[in-house]
Steps between C-alpha positions, in 0.01 A plus 500: 500500500690213345734281698635148492632240740822343374716223638878535502761343722240281671307804624192684377485877448217742416624736229354796312656721231740749656568295814849442639545140611782358717543129425763237567807550285510367146747556219447822310687824473365846574275612214435150365146387420313239705195303388277270705245270341404314818204724586262349756233772491434794270259778602354694207252786506206260454609251768767251600622205294625215717742249352477125526785506606624776264319765297573439130620776266588749775852615580650756735795704377742703706847651519778427749565818697750385764696197621589521868513348845257548787594617849704262711321270742662325795458126546570397861519145635552395860483176694453555868755363746727375217712812434375501138430837338509579128429839344481542125377774266313462171412737216247381243548595134202655321398644165278808467275493193271773361182355348453661158184334372267204519436381146214283381550319168 
């Protein structure tokens, strides 16, 4: 089983071909291609290759499937005895990507 650990948006994700990945929003329309070269670890059939800090000549390619927003969360602030209450909602944007392949050059 081959998989890789990639870094995008300041976070690290374990990806394998065929996976659907929800990541923080980035520019790209539905159906557009995505390519990551910042691969931190690549697991081949004969064992893992760990980067220092990145694995050279390995890239992960995918396709944007959906651009959307997550469910709403409620942010609530209160200061006791001061008649201070604030309620606010927030919806985070995200991009759903299908991992097509992990290519080794």
